[in-house]
Coordinates of C-alpha atoms (C1' of nucleotides) in Angstrom, one line a residue:
Chain A
M1 CA -4.7 21.1 4.7
R2 CA -6.2 18.0 4.6
R3 CA -6.8 15.7 1.2
E4 CA -10.3 14.9 1.6
S5 CA -12.5 12.4 -0.6
V6 CA -15.0 13.7 -2.9
K7 CA -17.1 11.1 -1.6
A8 CA -16.8 12.5 2.2
I9 CA -17.5 16.2 1.1
L10 CA -20.4 15.2 -0.6
R11 CA -22.2 13.0 1.9
G12 CA -21.7 16.4 4.4
A13 CA -18.9 14.9 6.6
L14 CA -17.2 18.6 6.6
P15 CA -18.7 22.0 7.6
M16 CA -19.3 24.6 5.3
G17 CA -16.3 26.7 5.3
S18 CA -13.8 24.0 5.7
K19 CA -10.6 24.7 3.8
V20 CA -9.8 21.1 1.9
E21 CA -7.3 20.1 -0.5
V22 CA -9.0 17.5 -3.1
C23 CA -7.2 15.4 -5.9
G24 CA -8.6 13.9 -9.0
W25 CA -9.1 13.9 -12.5
V26 CA -11.2 16.5 -14.5
R27 CA -14.4 15.3 -16.0
H28 CA -15.5 18.1 -17.7
R29 CA -14.9 21.7 -17.9
R30 CA -17.3 24.6 -18.5
D31 CA -16.9 28.1 -18.7
S32 CA -19.6 30.5 -17.8
K33 CA -19.8 34.1 -19.1
A34 CA -19.5 35.6 -15.7
G35 CA -15.8 34.8 -16.0
V36 CA -15.6 31.4 -14.1
S37 CA -15.0 27.9 -14.8
F38 CA -17.1 24.8 -13.5
I39 CA -14.8 21.6 -13.6
D40 CA -16.7 18.4 -12.1
L41 CA -13.7 16.7 -10.6
S42 CA -13.7 12.8 -10.0
D43 CA -11.5 10.8 -7.6
G44 CA -13.5 7.7 -8.2
S45 CA -14.9 7.6 -4.4
S46 CA -18.3 7.8 -5.5
V47 CA -20.7 8.1 -8.5
A48 CA -21.2 11.7 -8.3
D49 CA -18.3 14.5 -9.2
L50 CA -17.5 17.3 -7.0
Q51 CA -18.0 20.7 -8.7
V52 CA -15.1 23.0 -8.6
V53 CA -15.6 26.5 -8.9
A54 CA -12.3 28.4 -10.4
P55 CA -12.6 32.1 -10.3
A56 CA -11.0 34.1 -13.1
A57 CA -8.6 35.6 -10.4
L58 CA -6.7 32.5 -10.3
G59 CA -3.1 33.3 -11.3
N60 CA -3.1 30.4 -13.8
Y61 CA -6.6 30.9 -14.8
R62 CA -5.9 32.2 -18.2
D63 CA -2.7 30.0 -18.9
E64 CA -4.1 26.6 -17.7
V65 CA -7.5 26.6 -16.1
L66 CA -9.2 27.5 -19.5
H67 CA -7.4 24.8 -21.2
L68 CA -8.1 21.7 -18.7
S69 CA -9.7 19.0 -20.8
S70 CA -11.2 15.5 -19.7
G71 CA -8.7 13.6 -17.9
C72 CA -6.4 16.1 -16.3
S73 CA -5.3 15.8 -12.9
L74 CA -5.5 18.2 -10.5
R75 CA -4.5 19.3 -6.9
V76 CA -7.2 21.7 -5.7
R77 CA -7.2 23.6 -2.7
G78 CA -9.8 25.9 -1.4
E79 CA -13.2 26.5 0.5
L80 CA -16.3 24.3 0.6
V81 CA -19.1 26.5 0.1
P82 CA -23.1 25.9 -0.6
S83 CA -23.8 25.7 -4.0
P84 CA -26.7 27.8 -5.8
G85 CA -27.0 24.8 -8.2
K86 CA -28.2 21.4 -8.0
Q87 CA -25.4 19.9 -5.5
P88 CA -25.4 20.7 -2.1
V89 CA -22.0 21.7 -2.0
E90 CA -18.8 23.0 -4.2
L91 CA -15.2 23.8 -3.8
K92 CA -14.3 27.5 -4.4
A93 CA -10.8 27.0 -5.3
E94 CA -8.1 29.3 -4.2
A95 CA -5.4 27.1 -5.9
I96 CA -5.3 24.6 -8.9
E97 CA -2.4 22.6 -9.5
V98 CA -2.4 20.5 -13.1
L99 CA -0.8 17.3 -12.0
G100 CA -0.5 15.8 -15.7
W101 CA -2.0 17.5 -18.9
V102 CA -4.0 15.2 -21.3
E103 CA -1.3 15.2 -24.3
D104 CA -4.0 15.3 -27.3
P105 CA -7.5 16.4 -25.9
E106 CA -9.1 15.1 -29.2
T107 CA -7.7 11.6 -29.2
Y108 CA -8.0 10.9 -25.5
P109 CA -10.7 7.9 -25.4
I110 CA -12.7 8.7 -22.5
Q111 CA -14.9 12.0 -23.3
P112 CA -17.5 13.4 -21.3
K113 CA -20.5 11.2 -22.6
P114 CA -21.4 7.6 -22.4
H115 CA -19.6 5.3 -24.4
S116 CA -20.3 1.8 -25.8
L117 CA -19.2 -0.9 -23.6
E118 CA -17.4 -2.4 -26.9
F119 CA -15.3 0.4 -27.2
L120 CA -14.3 0.9 -23.7
R121 CA -13.0 -2.7 -23.8
E122 CA -10.4 -1.8 -26.2
V123 CA -9.1 0.8 -23.7
A124 CA -9.5 -1.3 -20.4
H125 CA -6.8 0.7 -19.0
L126 CA -8.7 3.8 -19.1
R127 CA -12.5 2.5 -18.7
P128 CA -11.9 2.9 -14.8
R129 CA -12.4 6.6 -15.3
T130 CA -15.6 6.1 -16.9
F131 CA -18.9 6.5 -14.2
L132 CA -19.6 3.1 -15.1
H133 CA -16.6 1.2 -14.9
A134 CA -15.9 2.9 -11.8
A135 CA -19.1 1.9 -10.2
V136 CA -18.8 -1.6 -11.1
A137 CA -15.1 -1.4 -9.4
R138 CA -17.0 -0.5 -6.1
V139 CA -19.7 -2.8 -6.1
R140 CA -17.0 -5.5 -7.2
H141 CA -15.0 -4.5 -4.0
T142 CA -18.1 -4.2 -1.9
L143 CA -19.4 -7.9 -3.1
A144 CA -16.2 -9.4 -2.2
L145 CA -15.8 -8.2 1.3
A146 CA -19.5 -9.2 1.8
V147 CA -18.6 -12.8 0.6
H148 CA -15.8 -12.8 3.4
R149 CA -18.4 -11.7 6.1
F150 CA -20.9 -13.8 5.4
F151 CA -18.8 -16.9 5.9
D152 CA -17.0 -15.5 8.8
E153 CA -20.3 -14.7 10.4
R154 CA -21.1 -18.2 10.1
G155 CA -18.3 -20.0 11.5
F156 CA -16.5 -20.4 8.0
F157 CA -12.7 -20.4 7.5
W158 CA -11.3 -19.1 4.4
V159 CA -8.8 -21.8 2.6
N160 CA -6.3 -20.8 0.2
T161 CA -6.4 -23.4 -2.2
P162 CA -3.6 -23.6 -5.0
I163 CA -3.7 -21.9 -8.1
I164 CA -1.2 -24.6 -9.8
T165 CA -2.3 -27.9 -9.5
S166 CA -1.6 -31.4 -11.2
S167 CA -4.8 -33.2 -11.3
D168 CA -7.9 -31.8 -13.6
A169 CA -10.7 -31.5 -10.9
E170 CA -13.4 -32.7 -12.5
G171 CA -11.9 -33.9 -15.6
A172 CA -14.3 -31.0 -16.9
G173 CA -13.1 -28.0 -18.7
Q174 CA -9.7 -27.7 -20.8
L175 CA -6.3 -26.5 -18.7
F176 CA -3.8 -23.8 -18.8
R177 CA -0.4 -25.7 -19.1
V178 CA 2.1 -24.6 -16.5
S179 CA 5.6 -25.3 -17.5
T180 CA 9.1 -23.9 -17.6
L181 CA 10.2 -26.4 -20.4
D182 CA 11.7 -24.7 -23.7
L183 CA 9.2 -25.2 -26.1
L184 CA 11.2 -24.7 -28.9
N185 CA 13.6 -27.5 -27.8
L186 CA 11.7 -30.3 -25.6
P187 CA 13.3 -32.8 -23.6
R188 CA 12.0 -36.4 -24.9
T189 CA 11.6 -39.9 -23.3
P190 CA 13.0 -42.8 -25.3
D191 CA 9.8 -43.5 -26.9
G192 CA 9.6 -39.5 -28.4
K193 CA 7.2 -38.2 -25.7
V194 CA 7.7 -35.0 -24.1
D195 CA 9.5 -35.9 -20.8
F196 CA 7.9 -33.9 -17.9
R197 CA 10.1 -35.4 -15.5
Q198 CA 12.7 -32.8 -16.2
D199 CA 9.9 -29.9 -15.8
F200 CA 9.7 -27.7 -12.7
F201 CA 7.4 -29.9 -10.6
G202 CA 8.8 -33.1 -12.1
R203 CA 5.3 -34.0 -13.7
E204 CA 2.7 -32.1 -15.7
A205 CA 0.9 -29.2 -13.9
F206 CA -1.7 -26.6 -14.8
L207 CA -3.8 -23.9 -13.6
T208 CA -6.6 -24.8 -11.4
V209 CA -10.0 -25.2 -12.9
S210 CA -11.6 -25.5 -9.3
G211 CA -10.1 -25.5 -5.5
Q212 CA -13.2 -27.8 -4.5
L213 CA -11.0 -31.1 -4.4
N214 CA -8.5 -29.1 -2.4
V215 CA -10.9 -27.2 -0.2
E216 CA -12.7 -30.9 0.8
C217 CA -9.4 -31.5 2.5
Y218 CA -9.9 -28.7 4.9
C219 CA -13.8 -29.1 5.1
L220 CA -13.0 -32.7 6.7
A221 CA -11.3 -31.2 9.6
L222 CA -12.4 -27.7 9.8
S223 CA -15.9 -28.4 9.2
K224 CA -17.2 -25.0 7.3
V225 CA -14.5 -23.8 4.8
Y226 CA -14.5 -21.7 1.5
T227 CA -12.5 -20.9 -1.1
F228 CA -12.2 -17.5 -3.0
G229 CA -9.8 -16.9 -5.6
P230 CA -9.0 -17.1 -9.3
T231 CA -9.6 -20.0 -11.7
F232 CA -8.5 -20.9 -15.2
R233 CA -10.7 -22.9 -18.3
A234 CA -9.0 -23.1 -21.3
E235 CA -12.3 -23.3 -23.1
N236 CA -12.5 -21.9 -26.5
S237 CA -15.9 -20.4 -25.7
N238 CA -16.9 -16.9 -27.2
T239 CA -19.7 -15.9 -25.3
S240 CA -20.9 -13.1 -23.1
R241 CA -20.9 -15.1 -19.9
H242 CA -17.3 -16.8 -20.1
L243 CA -13.8 -15.9 -19.3
A244 CA -10.8 -17.7 -19.4
E245 CA -9.7 -16.4 -16.2
F246 CA -12.6 -15.6 -13.4
W247 CA -12.9 -15.8 -9.6
M248 CA -15.0 -18.4 -8.2
I249 CA -16.3 -18.8 -4.7
E250 CA -16.7 -22.5 -3.4
P251 CA -17.9 -23.3 0.0
E252 CA -17.7 -26.7 1.6
I253 CA -19.5 -27.9 4.6
A254 CA -19.3 -31.1 6.6
F255 CA -22.1 -33.3 8.0
A256 CA -24.3 -31.3 5.6
D257 CA -26.7 -32.8 2.8
L258 CA -27.9 -31.6 -0.4
D259 CA -30.9 -29.5 1.1
E260 CA -28.4 -27.7 3.5
D261 CA -26.4 -27.1 0.6
A262 CA -29.3 -25.5 -1.0
R263 CA -30.2 -23.4 1.8
L264 CA -26.9 -21.9 2.1
A265 CA -26.9 -21.2 -1.6
E266 CA -30.1 -19.4 -1.0
D267 CA -28.8 -17.5 2.1
F268 CA -25.5 -16.7 0.6
L269 CA -27.1 -15.0 -2.7
K270 CA -29.8 -13.0 -0.5
Y271 CA -27.3 -11.9 1.8
L272 CA -25.0 -10.5 -0.8
I273 CA -27.8 -8.8 -2.5
Q274 CA -28.8 -7.3 0.8
C275 CA -25.3 -5.8 1.1
V276 CA -25.6 -4.3 -2.4
L277 CA -28.8 -2.6 -2.2
E278 CA -27.8 -1.3 1.4
E279 CA -24.1 -0.2 0.7
R280 CA -24.0 0.8 -3.2
R281 CA -27.0 2.3 -3.8
E282 CA -26.0 5.1 -5.6
E283 CA -24.3 2.7 -8.0
L284 CA -27.2 0.6 -8.4
E285 CA -29.1 3.7 -9.1
F286 CA -26.8 5.0 -11.9
F287 CA -26.9 1.3 -13.2
A288 CA -30.6 1.6 -13.4
K289 CA -30.5 4.8 -15.3
R290 CA -27.8 3.6 -17.6
L291 CA -28.0 -0.3 -18.2
E292 CA -31.2 -1.9 -16.6
P293 CA -34.5 0.3 -15.8
T294 CA -35.6 -2.3 -13.3
V295 CA -32.3 -3.5 -11.5
V296 CA -32.9 -2.1 -7.9
E297 CA -36.9 -3.7 -8.0
R298 CA -35.4 -6.9 -9.1
L299 CA -32.9 -7.2 -6.4
E300 CA -35.7 -6.2 -4.0
Q301 CA -37.9 -8.8 -5.4
L302 CA -35.3 -11.3 -5.2
I303 CA -34.5 -11.2 -1.5
E304 CA -38.1 -11.2 -0.3
A305 CA -39.4 -14.4 -1.7
P306 CA -38.0 -17.9 -1.5
F307 CA -36.3 -19.6 -4.4
E308 CA -38.4 -21.7 -6.3
R309 CA -37.0 -25.5 -5.6
L310 CA -37.9 -28.3 -7.9
D311 CA -36.1 -31.8 -8.6
Y312 CA -35.0 -32.1 -12.4
G313 CA -37.7 -34.8 -12.9
E314 CA -40.0 -32.0 -12.3
A315 CA -38.5 -29.5 -14.3
I316 CA -38.7 -31.9 -17.2
A317 CA -42.0 -32.4 -16.9
I318 CA -42.9 -28.7 -16.9
L319 CA -40.8 -28.2 -20.0
E320 CA -42.5 -31.4 -21.5
R321 CA -45.9 -29.6 -20.7
A322 CA -45.0 -26.2 -21.6
D323 CA -46.5 -24.4 -24.2
H324 CA -43.7 -23.4 -25.9
R325 CA -41.6 -24.8 -29.0
F326 CA -37.8 -25.8 -28.0
E327 CA -35.3 -26.2 -30.3
F328 CA -34.1 -29.1 -28.2
P329 CA -37.0 -31.1 -26.8
P330 CA -36.6 -31.8 -23.0
R331 CA -36.2 -35.4 -22.0
W332 CA -35.1 -36.8 -19.1
G333 CA -31.6 -37.8 -18.9
M334 CA -30.5 -35.0 -21.0
D335 CA -28.9 -31.9 -19.3
L336 CA -30.8 -28.7 -19.5
Q337 CA -30.1 -26.5 -22.5
T338 CA -29.7 -22.4 -22.0
E339 CA -33.3 -22.2 -23.5
H340 CA -34.9 -24.7 -20.9
E341 CA -33.3 -22.7 -18.1
R342 CA -34.5 -19.4 -19.5
Y343 CA -37.9 -20.5 -19.8
L344 CA -38.1 -22.0 -16.4
T345 CA -36.8 -18.9 -14.7
E346 CA -38.1 -16.2 -17.2
V347 CA -41.3 -17.5 -18.0
H348 CA -42.8 -20.1 -15.8
F349 CA -41.6 -19.2 -12.4
R350 CA -39.9 -15.5 -13.1
R351 CA -37.4 -15.9 -10.3
P352 CA -34.7 -18.0 -9.4
V353 CA -34.9 -21.4 -9.5
I354 CA -33.0 -24.4 -7.8
V355 CA -33.1 -27.4 -9.7
M356 CA -32.0 -30.8 -7.9
N357 CA -31.2 -34.5 -8.2
Y358 CA -30.0 -34.6 -11.9
P359 CA -29.3 -37.8 -13.5
E360 CA -26.1 -39.3 -12.7
G361 CA -24.9 -39.4 -16.2
I362 CA -24.5 -35.8 -17.0
K363 CA -22.8 -34.7 -13.5
A364 CA -19.5 -35.3 -12.1
F365 CA -18.0 -38.3 -10.8
Y366 CA -17.7 -36.8 -7.1
M367 CA -21.4 -35.8 -6.5
R368 CA -23.3 -38.6 -4.4
L369 CA -25.3 -41.5 -6.0
N370 CA -28.9 -41.2 -4.9
D371 CA -30.7 -44.2 -3.5
D372 CA -32.7 -44.7 -6.7
G373 CA -29.6 -45.6 -8.5
R374 CA -30.3 -42.7 -11.5
T375 CA -29.5 -39.6 -10.0
V376 CA -26.8 -37.8 -8.2
A377 CA -27.3 -35.4 -5.1
A378 CA -26.5 -32.2 -7.4
M379 CA -28.2 -28.7 -7.9
D380 CA -27.8 -25.7 -10.0
V381 CA -29.4 -22.1 -9.0
L382 CA -30.5 -20.7 -12.2
A383 CA -31.5 -16.9 -12.3
P384 CA -33.3 -15.2 -14.6
G385 CA -31.2 -13.2 -17.5
I386 CA -28.0 -15.0 -16.8
G387 CA -28.7 -18.9 -16.1
E388 CA -26.6 -21.1 -14.0
I389 CA -25.2 -18.9 -11.2
I390 CA -24.3 -21.6 -8.9
G391 CA -23.6 -25.2 -9.6
G392 CA -22.9 -27.5 -6.3
S393 CA -23.8 -30.9 -4.8
Q394 CA -23.6 -33.3 -1.8
R395 CA -20.2 -35.3 -2.2
E396 CA -19.9 -39.0 -2.8
E397 CA -18.4 -39.9 0.9
R398 CA -18.6 -43.5 0.4
L399 CA -14.9 -45.0 -1.1
E400 CA -16.5 -47.8 -2.8
V401 CA -19.3 -45.9 -4.6
L402 CA -16.7 -43.3 -5.4
D403 CA -14.3 -45.9 -6.9
R404 CA -17.0 -47.3 -9.0
R405 CA -17.7 -43.8 -10.2
M406 CA -13.9 -42.8 -10.9
A407 CA -14.0 -46.2 -13.0
Q408 CA -17.2 -45.4 -14.9
F409 CA -15.6 -41.7 -15.7
G410 CA -12.4 -43.2 -16.9
L411 CA -10.4 -41.8 -14.0
N412 CA -7.2 -43.1 -12.8
P413 CA -7.7 -43.8 -9.3
E414 CA -3.8 -43.4 -8.4
R415 CA -4.0 -40.0 -9.3
Y416 CA -6.5 -39.3 -6.7
Q417 CA -5.2 -41.0 -3.9
W418 CA -5.2 -38.1 -1.6
Y419 CA -8.8 -37.3 -2.3
R420 CA -9.7 -41.2 -1.7
D421 CA -8.0 -40.8 1.6
L422 CA -10.8 -38.5 2.6
R423 CA -13.0 -41.5 2.3
R424 CA -10.8 -43.6 4.0
Y425 CA -10.0 -41.9 7.1
G426 CA -13.0 -40.8 9.0
T427 CA -15.1 -39.7 6.0
V428 CA -18.3 -37.8 6.6
P429 CA -21.1 -36.4 4.5
H430 CA -20.5 -33.2 3.1
A431 CA -21.6 -30.8 0.3
G432 CA -20.8 -27.6 -1.3
F433 CA -21.2 -25.4 -4.6
G434 CA -19.3 -23.0 -6.7
L435 CA -20.3 -19.5 -7.4
G436 CA -18.9 -17.3 -10.5
F437 CA -18.2 -14.1 -9.0
E438 CA -18.2 -12.1 -11.9
R439 CA -21.9 -13.8 -13.1
L440 CA -23.1 -12.5 -9.8
L441 CA -21.4 -9.4 -10.8
C442 CA -23.2 -9.1 -13.6
Y443 CA -26.6 -10.2 -12.2
L444 CA -26.4 -7.4 -9.7
C445 CA -25.1 -4.8 -11.9
G446 CA -27.4 -5.3 -14.7
L447 CA -24.7 -5.9 -17.0
S448 CA -25.2 -8.1 -20.1
N449 CA -21.3 -9.0 -21.0
I450 CA -19.2 -10.6 -18.1
R451 CA -16.2 -8.5 -19.7
D452 CA -17.3 -5.7 -18.2
A453 CA -17.7 -7.5 -15.0
I454 CA -13.7 -7.8 -14.3
P455 CA -11.0 -5.5 -14.7
F456 CA -8.9 -7.1 -17.3
P457 CA -10.8 -9.5 -18.9
R458 CA -9.2 -12.9 -20.7
T459 CA -10.8 -14.5 -23.4
P460 CA -9.8 -16.5 -26.1
G461 CA -7.6 -14.5 -28.3
S462 CA -7.2 -11.6 -26.3
I463 CA -5.0 -10.5 -23.7
A464 CA -4.1 -7.0 -24.3
F465 CA -3.4 -5.4 -21.2
Chain B
rU1 C1' -15.8 -24.4 -32.3
rC2 C1' -20.5 -23.4 -35.6
rC3 C1' -24.5 -19.9 -37.3
rC4 C1' -25.7 -15.1 -37.9
rG5 C1' -24.4 -9.6 -38.0
rA6 C1' -21.0 -5.6 -38.1
rG7 C1' -16.5 -2.6 -39.3
rU8 C1' -16.7 5.0 -42.7
rA9 C1' -13.7 11.2 -38.4
rG10 C1' -11.4 10.9 -31.5
rC11 C1' -16.9 8.5 -30.2
rU12 C1' -21.8 7.2 -32.3
rC13 C1' -23.5 6.4 -37.2
rA14 C1' -25.9 8.1 -42.3
rG15 C1' -24.1 7.1 -47.0
rC16 C1' -29.7 4.9 -52.2
rC17 C1' -29.4 0.9 -58.6
rG18 C1' -21.2 1.2 -58.6
rG19 C1' -20.4 7.3 -60.9
rU20 C1' -17.7 14.4 -59.9
rU21 C1' -14.4 17.1 -53.9
rA22 C1' -17.0 10.8 -48.4
rG23 C1' -21.4 13.7 -44.5
rA24 C1' -24.3 14.5 -39.4
rG25 C1' -24.5 14.6 -34.1
rC26 C1' -21.1 14.5 -30.3
rA27 C1' -16.2 15.4 -29.0
rA28 C1' -11.8 18.5 -30.0
rC29 C1' -9.7 23.5 -31.1
rU30 C1' -10.3 29.4 -31.9
rG31 C1' -13.9 33.1 -30.3
rA32 C1' -18.6 34.9 -27.8
rC33 C1' -21.9 35.2 -23.7
rU34 C1' -23.4 38.0 -16.0
rG35 C1' -23.2 30.6 -11.8
rU36 C1' -22.4 26.6 -15.6
rU37 C1' -23.9 21.4 -14.7
rA38 C1' -26.1 16.6 -21.7
rA39 C1' -24.6 24.6 -21.0
rU40 C1' -25.8 27.9 -25.8
rC41 C1' -24.3 30.3 -30.2
rA42 C1' -20.5 31.0 -34.0
rG43 C1' -16.5 29.4 -36.6
rU44 C1' -11.7 25.9 -37.9
rG45 C1' -9.3 21.5 -38.3
rG46 C1' -10.2 16.4 -38.6
rG47 C1' -10.6 10.2 -43.2
rU48 C1' -5.1 4.7 -46.0
rC49 C1' -13.8 3.9 -45.7
rG50 C1' -10.4 -3.2 -40.7
rG51 C1' -6.1 -5.4 -44.1
rG52 C1' -5.0 -7.9 -48.8
rG53 C1' -6.6 -9.7 -53.6
rG54 C1' -10.0 -9.4 -57.5
rU55 C1' -14.5 -7.5 -61.2
rU56 C1' -14.9 -3.0 -63.6
rC57 C1' -13.7 3.1 -67.9
rG58 C1' -14.8 4.0 -62.5
rA59 C1' -15.5 0.4 -55.9
rG60 C1' -17.0 3.0 -49.2
rU61 C1' -20.4 0.5 -52.2
rC62 C1' -20.1 -5.7 -55.8
rC63 C1' -16.9 -10.9 -55.2
rC64 C1' -13.3 -13.7 -52.9
rU65 C1' -10.1 -14.1 -48.5
rC66 C1' -8.1 -13.0 -44.1
rC67 C1' -8.6 -10.3 -39.4
rU68 C1' -11.1 -7.8 -35.3
rC69 C1' -15.6 -6.9 -32.9
rG70 C1' -20.7 -7.8 -31.3
rG71 C1' -25.3 -11.3 -30.9
rG72 C1' -26.8 -16.4 -30.7
rA73 C1' -25.3 -21.8 -29.8
rG74 C1' -22.1 -25.4 -27.2
rC75 C1' -19.4 -26.4 -22.7
rC76 C1' -19.9 -24.2 -18.2
rA77 C1' -19.3 -20.6 -13.5

RNA sequence: UCCCGAGUAGCUCAGCCGGUUAGAGCAACUGACUGUUAAUCAGUGGGUCGGGGGUUCGAGUCCCUCCUCGGGAGCCA
């Protein structure tokens, strides 16, 4: 007898009358006056559960079946039959083997009812057993595959950039230190500083905050590349949009300018949304029921219309003209505040917006200086409800300008020799962007807290699992 | 890190101006019921009121402090 998934059975992959084995966890048990019990069985393969019908004639009916509670694991053998109830098919059990009991049903955290997301974060090891988190996990999986498929179809190569690095990629963000030194007995140099020459790598090392600088090296050889992996920021930021450990996607294209970069970003987002709409419809409809009623319509609208594109200067002008009181009055030269981004995406345009060509003073050193001398070829994709979802730029490919910018930002050129080499040996125009995977997942699922978009969230002061 | 708000049963919450033995719904358990699916009905058990300190004859309730969680801000993806 073959073990079948709940998903395969519910979508009608097997004919009625088939004898099957199904394994999974009890969601809920209902006993009927007819002397049979109904068990909703979940194996995580689909949103819907399989209804198992357990007749009283089963040898272990009275002693075991009648005591099954939420979370018990089962192996069920039986026959697929049409259901008189609301589901198309149910499993008429001929044998139910209890693989694992729930020690104390009263304190088992996952009850057959909706829980608050806040509570479920306290039981992150068990929350994948809920409808919601199982659905998020499946969407996350589908989304990750779609990322690779998108790039593969367009001739991009996936480059695995290092997780342990020695340089802070952008001078942005606090770093997690990586060290094997004994914290309680640190080796010192004669002048009293920590002697990192005795550390594992012979110098200071950190967890990466971005794979961009490394992936640029491969871009200037393979032309179209991307990274997709974990990224770490030790910022003490306590918001619903930040994680200390998150996954980032960073494509980099040679011979491209900012315009092509923005086009890629838009195509990429639309491709991913299209995939989820097609391949995870059931999950989206569940999110619509539980999280955000209009999630499907919102995504459908999003792939239909072109994103709004405008220069940073135009954005500031719109904000200055706006009939709206901002806590921080907009002014050319300042970065867009959260309230400004929200106004643009949620009030003014009501769709994603790509803001381009920011003042050079507020952006990173590697972004290409425009001919006006006061802006850089940077772009941010802003989405309603979530803010900045993509940040990208054309990179500065001219060595003398790059050196000037590094000096302006107070960076030591010696630490970036290998990065400068890219400009010394066959430099080319190139551009890329970074996309926060969990932020995108929030946007697609209608989640409002990023801690629900990653299995085991890491945030300041929280690493229980 | 800053500004708000909240911590009471396994979960979601109520608990008034400080006053007897701290409540409800759901969940759990026991039982009833001819196929249930947010099942229904009856009953039972379940609490260091986040921790510590203080005020008071008396504190879940007021004050101080710490912790945790949530919302917002900054920073960013």
